[in-house]
Short mmCIF file of C-alpha atoms in Angstrom, two decimals:
data_model
loop_
_atom_site.label_atom_id
_atom_site.label_comp_id
_atom_site.label_asym_id
_atom_site.label_seq_id
_atom_site.Cartn_x
_atom_site.Cartn_y
_atom_site.Cartn_z
CA MET A 25 -15.70 13.17 16.44
CA ARG A 26 -13.92 15.16 18.86
CA THR A 27 -11.36 13.38 21.30
CA VAL A 28 -9.08 14.64 23.73
CA HIS A 29 -5.59 13.18 24.00
CA GLN A 30 -4.01 11.95 27.17
CA ASP A 31 -1.55 14.97 26.74
CA GLY A 32 -4.53 17.53 26.59
CA HIS A 33 -4.47 18.06 22.83
CA VAL A 34 -7.52 18.11 20.72
CA GLY A 35 -7.92 15.62 18.16
CA TRP A 36 -10.82 14.87 15.52
CA LEU A 37 -12.01 11.59 13.58
CA ILE A 38 -13.85 11.94 10.20
CA THR A 39 -15.77 8.72 9.69
CA SER A 40 -17.74 10.73 6.58
CA HIS A 41 -16.62 9.87 3.06
CA ARG A 42 -18.05 13.34 1.84
CA LEU A 43 -16.17 15.16 4.77
CA ALA A 44 -12.94 13.00 4.41
CA ARG A 45 -13.01 14.42 0.72
CA GLU A 46 -13.65 17.66 1.62
CA MET A 47 -10.61 17.74 3.98
CA LEU A 48 -8.31 16.09 2.19
CA VAL A 49 -8.34 18.60 -0.24
CA ASP A 50 -8.45 21.68 1.92
CA ASP A 51 -5.30 23.81 2.09
CA ARG A 52 -6.55 24.82 5.37
CA PHE A 53 -5.51 21.36 6.82
CA SER A 54 -1.37 20.79 6.70
CA ALA A 55 0.32 17.25 6.24
CA ARG A 56 3.42 18.93 7.90
CA SER A 57 4.74 16.30 10.17
CA ASP A 58 5.83 18.75 12.36
CA LEU A 59 2.67 20.49 13.12
CA ARG A 60 1.49 16.81 14.54
CA ARG A 61 1.64 15.25 17.60
CA SER A 62 3.13 11.39 18.04
CA ALA A 63 0.83 8.67 18.61
CA VAL A 64 3.57 6.21 19.41
CA GLY A 65 6.42 5.20 22.04
CA GLU A 66 8.10 8.03 24.88
CA SER A 67 7.37 10.76 22.74
CA SER A 68 3.60 10.36 22.29
CA GLY A 69 2.03 13.44 22.38
CA ALA A 70 5.23 15.54 21.71
CA LEU A 71 5.55 17.16 18.12
CA MET A 72 6.85 15.28 15.37
CA ALA A 73 10.14 16.21 13.22
CA PRO A 74 10.02 18.28 10.14
CA PRO A 75 10.26 16.12 7.00
CA LEU A 76 13.49 15.19 5.64
CA PRO A 77 14.56 16.58 2.18
CA GLY A 78 12.41 14.36 0.13
CA GLN A 79 10.08 13.30 2.15
CA PHE A 80 6.97 14.92 0.76
CA ILE A 81 4.20 12.80 2.23
CA SER A 82 4.75 14.61 5.12
CA MET A 83 4.71 18.19 3.48
CA ASP A 84 2.53 20.73 1.83
CA ARG A 85 2.68 22.38 -1.40
CA PRO A 86 5.10 24.13 -2.79
CA GLU A 87 7.21 21.39 -1.26
CA HIS A 88 5.02 18.68 -2.09
CA THR A 89 4.02 19.42 -5.65
CA ARG A 90 7.50 19.81 -6.68
CA TYR A 91 8.54 16.51 -5.75
CA ARG A 92 5.53 15.03 -6.47
CA ARG A 93 5.73 15.80 -9.93
CA LEU A 94 8.82 14.89 -10.39
CA LEU A 95 7.87 11.21 -9.56
CA ALA A 96 4.60 11.46 -10.94
CA LYS A 97 5.31 10.94 -14.98
CA TYR A 98 7.09 7.80 -13.81
CA PHE A 99 3.79 6.17 -12.25
CA THR A 100 1.05 6.67 -15.32
CA SER A 101 -1.41 4.22 -15.69
CA ASN A 102 0.00 3.66 -19.80
CA ARG A 103 3.75 3.70 -18.26
CA LEU A 104 2.80 0.99 -15.86
CA GLU A 105 1.04 -1.19 -18.00
CA GLN A 106 4.01 -1.81 -19.70
CA MET A 107 5.42 -3.57 -16.86
CA THR A 108 1.86 -6.11 -17.24
CA PRO A 109 3.96 -8.67 -18.99
CA TRP A 110 6.39 -9.04 -16.50
CA ILE A 111 4.39 -8.75 -13.49
CA ASN A 112 2.28 -11.73 -15.32
CA ASP A 113 5.54 -13.40 -15.40
CA LEU A 114 6.38 -12.61 -11.74
CA VAL A 115 3.02 -14.18 -10.51
CA ALA A 116 2.81 -17.14 -12.43
CA ALA A 117 6.52 -17.97 -11.02
CA GLN A 118 5.55 -17.01 -7.60
CA LEU A 119 2.69 -19.53 -8.37
CA ASP A 120 4.94 -22.43 -9.42
CA ILE A 121 6.74 -21.67 -6.29
CA LEU A 122 3.60 -21.83 -4.10
CA VAL A 123 2.40 -24.93 -6.28
CA ARG A 124 5.67 -26.68 -5.26
CA ALA A 125 5.40 -26.36 -1.69
CA ALA A 126 4.20 -28.93 0.94
CA THR A 127 0.33 -28.19 2.25
CA PRO A 128 -0.92 -26.69 3.69
CA ALA A 129 1.04 -23.47 2.51
CA ASP A 130 1.49 -19.85 3.77
CA LEU A 131 -0.31 -17.74 0.87
CA VAL A 132 1.30 -14.66 3.29
CA ALA A 133 5.27 -15.61 3.17
CA GLN A 134 4.94 -17.47 -0.13
CA PHE A 135 2.78 -15.61 -2.59
CA ALA A 136 1.57 -11.85 -1.17
CA MET A 137 4.63 -10.56 0.45
CA PRO A 138 7.05 -11.56 -2.31
CA ILE A 139 5.24 -9.58 -4.77
CA PRO A 140 4.95 -6.43 -4.36
CA SER A 141 8.41 -6.63 -3.22
CA MET A 142 10.12 -7.85 -6.51
CA ALA A 143 8.00 -5.56 -8.44
CA ILE A 144 9.18 -2.58 -6.69
CA CYS A 145 12.81 -4.14 -7.30
CA GLU A 146 12.36 -4.56 -10.73
CA LEU A 147 10.83 -0.52 -10.93
CA LEU A 148 13.89 0.59 -9.41
CA GLY A 149 16.65 -1.59 -10.88
CA VAL A 150 17.79 -3.40 -7.68
CA PRO A 151 20.49 -6.03 -9.05
CA GLY A 152 19.11 -9.70 -9.11
CA ASN A 153 21.41 -10.88 -6.70
CA HIS A 154 20.17 -8.44 -3.80
CA ARG A 155 16.37 -8.92 -4.38
CA GLU A 156 15.88 -11.43 -1.41
CA LEU A 157 18.07 -8.79 0.79
CA VAL A 158 15.34 -6.43 0.39
CA GLN A 159 12.66 -9.05 0.11
CA GLN A 160 13.81 -10.17 3.65
CA ILE A 161 14.00 -6.42 5.12
CA ASN A 162 10.19 -5.74 3.86
CA TYR A 163 9.03 -9.13 4.98
CA GLY A 164 10.82 -8.55 8.37
CA TYR A 165 9.31 -4.33 8.60
CA SER A 166 5.78 -5.80 7.77
CA MET A 167 5.74 -8.55 10.45
CA ALA A 168 7.81 -6.62 13.39
CA ASP A 169 5.87 -6.10 16.26
CA SER A 170 7.08 -3.09 18.24
CA VAL A 171 8.18 0.34 16.81
CA ASP A 172 11.90 -0.26 18.10
CA GLU A 173 11.78 -3.80 16.12
CA ARG A 174 10.46 -1.17 12.85
CA ASN A 175 13.12 1.09 13.25
CA GLY A 176 15.81 -1.56 12.76
CA TYR A 177 14.87 -2.69 9.69
CA ILE A 178 14.55 0.96 8.21
CA SER A 179 17.66 1.05 9.42
CA ARG A 180 18.56 -1.66 7.13
CA LEU A 181 16.99 -0.43 4.45
CA TYR A 182 18.52 3.20 4.52
CA GLY A 183 21.86 1.13 4.70
CA TYR A 184 21.26 -0.56 1.50
CA LEU A 185 19.22 2.29 -0.23
CA SER A 186 21.91 4.41 0.34
CA GLN A 187 24.19 2.54 -1.38
CA LEU A 188 22.56 1.58 -4.25
CA ILE A 189 21.78 5.22 -4.88
CA LYS A 190 25.99 5.95 -4.96
CA TYR A 191 25.76 2.46 -7.63
CA LYS A 192 23.09 4.14 -9.51
CA ARG A 193 24.71 7.45 -10.09
CA LEU A 194 27.38 5.37 -11.98
CA SER A 195 25.02 3.20 -14.29
CA ALA A 196 23.56 3.47 -17.06
CA GLY A 197 20.08 1.69 -17.75
CA SER A 198 16.80 2.39 -18.16
CA ASP A 199 15.34 1.58 -14.43
CA LEU A 200 13.15 4.16 -12.78
CA LEU A 201 16.15 5.26 -9.95
CA VAL A 202 18.58 5.81 -13.25
CA GLU A 203 15.76 7.86 -15.05
CA ILE A 204 15.71 9.58 -11.74
CA ILE A 205 18.94 10.47 -11.17
CA ALA A 206 19.63 11.49 -15.24
CA ASP A 207 16.71 13.83 -15.40
CA ASN A 208 16.92 15.27 -11.84
CA PRO A 209 20.88 16.03 -11.57
CA GLU A 210 20.02 18.64 -8.35
CA LEU A 211 18.71 16.20 -6.30
CA THR A 212 21.17 15.33 -2.98
CA ASP A 213 21.76 11.90 -2.20
CA GLU A 214 19.34 12.46 1.12
CA GLU A 215 16.78 13.71 -1.24
CA LEU A 216 16.94 10.57 -3.51
CA LEU A 217 17.34 8.46 -0.72
CA GLN A 218 13.92 9.72 1.09
CA LEU A 219 12.17 9.24 -2.56
CA THR A 220 13.58 6.05 -2.78
CA LEU A 221 12.87 4.91 0.71
CA GLY A 222 8.89 6.14 0.13
CA LEU A 223 8.92 4.00 -3.03
CA VAL A 224 9.97 1.08 -1.44
CA LEU A 225 7.46 0.95 1.55
CA GLY A 226 4.70 2.51 -0.23
CA GLY A 227 5.12 -0.23 -2.87
CA HIS A 228 4.93 -2.98 -0.58
CA GLU A 229 3.47 -3.51 2.84
CA THR A 230 -0.17 -1.81 1.87
CA THR A 231 -0.47 -4.05 -1.43
CA ALA A 232 0.97 -7.13 0.10
CA ASN A 233 -1.24 -7.12 2.70
CA MET A 234 -4.23 -6.42 0.40
CA ILE A 235 -3.39 -9.59 -1.70
CA SER A 236 -3.69 -11.80 1.11
CA LEU A 237 -6.44 -10.28 3.25
CA GLY A 238 -8.47 -10.02 -0.62
CA VAL A 239 -7.72 -14.05 -1.08
CA PHE A 240 -8.88 -14.40 2.54
CA ALA A 241 -11.93 -12.16 1.93
CA LEU A 242 -12.92 -13.93 -1.56
CA LEU A 243 -12.43 -17.42 0.12
CA GLU A 244 -14.93 -16.55 2.70
CA HIS A 245 -17.28 -15.19 0.01
CA PRO A 246 -17.59 -17.84 -2.33
CA ASP A 247 -20.36 -16.34 -4.59
CA GLN A 248 -18.16 -13.53 -4.95
CA LEU A 249 -15.21 -15.06 -5.66
CA HIS A 250 -17.13 -17.17 -8.47
CA ALA A 251 -18.33 -13.46 -10.07
CA MET A 252 -15.37 -12.30 -9.87
CA ILE A 253 -13.61 -15.21 -12.07
CA ALA A 254 -16.43 -15.80 -14.01
CA ASP A 255 -16.10 -11.89 -15.81
CA PRO A 256 -12.67 -10.77 -15.99
CA ALA A 257 -13.77 -7.72 -17.78
CA ASN A 258 -14.97 -7.03 -14.40
CA ASP A 259 -11.69 -6.95 -12.72
CA HIS A 260 -10.93 -3.29 -12.27
CA THR A 261 -14.91 -2.99 -10.69
CA ALA A 262 -13.94 -6.04 -8.28
CA VAL A 263 -10.51 -4.78 -7.40
CA SER A 264 -11.65 -1.16 -6.13
CA GLU A 265 -14.69 -3.06 -4.15
CA LEU A 266 -12.09 -5.38 -2.21
CA LEU A 267 -10.11 -2.21 -1.96
CA ARG A 268 -13.22 -0.56 -0.55
CA TYR A 269 -14.58 -3.51 1.52
CA LEU A 270 -10.76 -4.57 3.37
CA THR A 271 -9.25 -0.76 3.25
CA VAL A 272 -5.83 -2.28 4.96
CA THR A 273 -5.05 0.90 6.04
CA HIS A 274 -6.94 0.97 8.98
CA ILE A 275 -5.58 3.15 11.60
CA GLY A 276 -4.08 7.01 12.35
CA LEU A 277 -3.80 7.59 8.33
CA PRO A 278 -4.12 10.26 6.66
CA TYR A 279 -4.04 12.62 9.51
CA ARG A 280 -3.66 16.17 9.02
CA ALA A 281 -3.38 19.43 11.56
CA ALA A 282 -5.57 22.63 11.04
CA LEU A 283 -3.87 25.77 10.05
CA GLU A 284 -6.30 27.74 11.42
CA ASP A 285 -9.97 27.87 12.77
CA VAL A 286 -12.10 25.73 10.41
CA ASP A 287 -15.66 24.82 10.45
CA LEU A 288 -16.05 21.60 9.09
CA GLY A 289 -19.22 19.70 8.35
CA GLY A 290 -20.71 22.18 11.84
CA ALA A 291 -18.09 21.28 13.76
CA GLU A 292 -15.58 24.07 14.89
CA VAL A 293 -12.25 23.01 14.22
CA ARG A 294 -9.40 25.08 16.23
CA LYS A 295 -5.78 25.84 14.75
CA GLY A 296 -3.48 23.23 15.91
CA ASP A 297 -5.94 20.40 16.23
CA THR A 298 -5.49 17.01 14.46
CA VAL A 299 -7.99 15.74 11.84
CA THR A 300 -7.64 12.11 11.24
CA VAL A 301 -9.51 10.18 8.67
CA ALA A 302 -11.15 7.13 9.60
CA LEU A 303 -10.79 5.23 6.07
CA PRO A 304 -12.49 2.13 6.89
CA ALA A 305 -15.59 3.71 7.96
CA ALA A 306 -15.56 6.77 5.14
CA ASN A 307 -15.53 3.49 2.88
CA ARG A 308 -18.21 2.03 4.38
CA ASP A 309 -20.35 5.15 4.63
CA ARG A 310 -24.02 4.60 4.28
CA ASP A 311 -24.23 8.00 2.49
CA ALA A 312 -21.78 7.30 0.03
CA PHE A 313 -22.36 3.49 -0.40
CA THR A 314 -25.56 0.66 -0.41
CA THR A 315 -25.80 -1.92 1.44
CA PRO A 316 -21.87 -0.79 2.52
CA ASP A 317 -21.29 -4.07 4.76
CA GLU A 318 -21.85 -6.33 1.92
CA LEU A 319 -18.95 -7.72 -0.58
CA ASP A 320 -20.32 -6.77 -4.15
CA VAL A 321 -17.71 -7.49 -6.64
CA ARG A 322 -20.08 -5.92 -9.65
CA ARG A 323 -20.47 -2.73 -7.20
CA THR A 324 -19.59 -0.05 -9.70
CA ALA A 325 -19.68 2.74 -7.40
CA ALA A 326 -16.71 1.06 -5.26
CA ARG A 327 -14.60 3.29 -7.77
CA GLY A 328 -14.84 6.10 -5.54
CA HIS A 329 -13.43 4.46 -2.57
CA LEU A 330 -11.13 6.38 -0.36
CA ALA A 331 -8.54 3.56 0.26
CA PHE A 332 -5.46 5.21 -2.03
CA GLY A 333 -6.53 8.70 -0.08
CA HIS A 334 -7.73 11.37 -2.03
CA GLY A 335 -6.52 15.00 -3.32
CA ALA A 336 -2.84 16.17 -3.90
CA HIS A 337 -1.56 13.21 -1.39
CA ARG A 338 -3.82 10.42 -3.08
CA CYS A 339 -1.16 7.40 -3.37
CA LEU A 340 1.47 7.81 -5.91
CA GLY A 341 1.69 4.37 -6.96
CA GLN A 342 -1.92 3.68 -6.98
CA HIS A 343 -2.57 2.19 -10.69
CA LEU A 344 0.92 -0.30 -9.92
CA ALA A 345 -1.18 -1.74 -6.72
CA GLU A 346 -4.18 -2.41 -8.53
CA LEU A 347 -2.42 -3.80 -11.37
CA GLU A 348 -0.60 -6.41 -8.97
CA LEU A 349 -3.63 -6.97 -7.52
CA ARG A 350 -5.73 -7.98 -10.40
CA ILE A 351 -3.22 -10.15 -11.99
CA ALA A 352 -2.25 -11.51 -8.39
CA TYR A 353 -6.13 -12.71 -8.13
CA ARG A 354 -6.85 -13.55 -11.22
CA GLN A 355 -3.53 -16.14 -12.04
CA LEU A 356 -4.40 -17.76 -8.54
CA PHE A 357 -7.93 -18.41 -8.24
CA GLU A 358 -7.64 -19.85 -12.35
CA ARG A 359 -4.56 -21.62 -11.08
CA LEU A 360 -5.73 -22.98 -8.25
CA PRO A 361 -9.24 -23.45 -8.18
CA SER A 362 -9.67 -25.26 -5.34
CA LEU A 363 -8.14 -23.54 -3.42
CA ARG A 364 -9.33 -23.15 0.42
CA LEU A 365 -8.38 -22.40 3.93
CA ALA A 366 -6.44 -24.93 5.72
CA VAL A 367 -7.80 -24.06 9.36
CA ASP A 368 -10.90 -22.50 10.28
CA ALA A 369 -11.31 -18.52 9.77
CA THR A 370 -11.44 -17.78 13.15
CA GLN A 371 -7.66 -19.49 13.42
CA VAL A 372 -6.71 -17.20 11.33
CA PRO A 373 -3.88 -14.61 12.77
CA MET A 374 -4.60 -10.75 12.32
CA ARG A 375 -1.86 -7.76 12.40
CA THR A 376 -4.16 -6.00 14.55
CA PHE A 377 -1.22 -4.30 16.06
CA ALA A 378 0.08 -2.46 13.12
CA THR A 379 -1.39 0.46 10.78
CA ILE A 380 -1.68 -1.40 7.90
CA TYR A 381 -4.41 -4.68 8.73
CA GLY A 382 -3.76 -7.98 6.98
CA PRO A 383 -3.16 -11.89 8.19
CA ARG A 384 0.09 -12.64 9.99
CA THR A 385 -0.02 -16.07 8.00
CA LEU A 386 -3.00 -17.47 5.53
CA PRO A 387 -2.43 -20.98 5.70
CA VAL A 388 -4.27 -22.53 2.69
CA THR A 389 -4.23 -26.05 0.96
CA TRP A 390 -5.61 -26.93 -2.78
CA ASP A 391 -6.67 -30.51 -4.27
CA ALA A 392 -3.17 -32.10 -5.62
CA GLY A 393 -3.44 -32.42 -9.26
CA THR A 394 -5.89 -29.57 -9.80
CA THR A 395 -2.95 -27.30 -11.05
CA GLY A 396 -1.15 -27.31 -14.08
CA PRO A 397 2.83 -27.43 -14.51
CA GLN A 398 3.90 -24.05 -16.09
CA GLU A 399 7.65 -23.27 -17.02
CA LEU A 400 9.53 -20.71 -14.71
CA PRO A 401 10.29 -17.56 -16.98
CA SER A 402 13.71 -17.24 -17.25
CA GLU A 403 13.99 -13.79 -17.17
CA VAL A 404 12.48 -14.08 -13.54
CA ALA A 405 14.38 -17.00 -12.36
CA SER A 406 17.63 -15.18 -12.82
#
């Protein structure tokens, strides 16, 4: 689909699953920020700034490859599976907090938002007495109503992470940030700051909204919820289907700029044109998925979804996000089998203003006496 923006530059929107995959592995389309035009604020239509050192999500090869390889070894599925016991304890602890809350409770603030924030804090080795601050910043950033407000939270996060990096340069330990510094002494503070900022932001907002939105969807599809809970061995497939069906990154990403004239699916994309993938549309493409508008937690083909992107820029934290989602969904519904919405579904306020989609709040309730007390794990409580 070809569009002409207000400033006259041409943009293309891909809704095809096949063409999205083709474009995202084609080096003739660049991820560099300074080849794209801003879509927000007073700078709308203007070319964006070049990527900062370490901001590899907005880079092409070979710069992107260098930073990506530097981090990839810390995000393998085998390494992250070692975090499973800790994430199990984290989710159980957050459930204890939720259960002790008065009902109706807000599942977003009291469950979905804290889990990925605390997980990335654990991964990076954020000191325990600092984690509430990071969680507050993450929550504020996710819920901000304007670009200026979001930038304010980014500035606060910049300030905190800058100090954390200085501290970690002088620290011993086994956390991710200490390891990155030890393994890559050539990295500057600016590079480390951008890498760490990307991990914090990328590791929180999408997963947090996916937790709450997935719960919302399952409560609205009780047959699918029952099918998922009845078959723990199928959790990987169920989470893949939720990611496909919901696709929380719903506008603006991923986008590329054509480095030369390219024929893409019979369309002539000219050098300099911007190309954006409509991920929700691609994930509901009838040529890729049968009955794509239906939620089917047994859909094995869902593992071909594009919710994490595709190709060299595929989300680095995919395995961590999937692990958190699997544990969060299963523990929540097993611990609170009577969980239900406390308001009509039409009254749930949604984040329609943001790149990442999800509920602003999700009021839920459950029947008293249907939960069992669990001791708060000491390593999480501290």
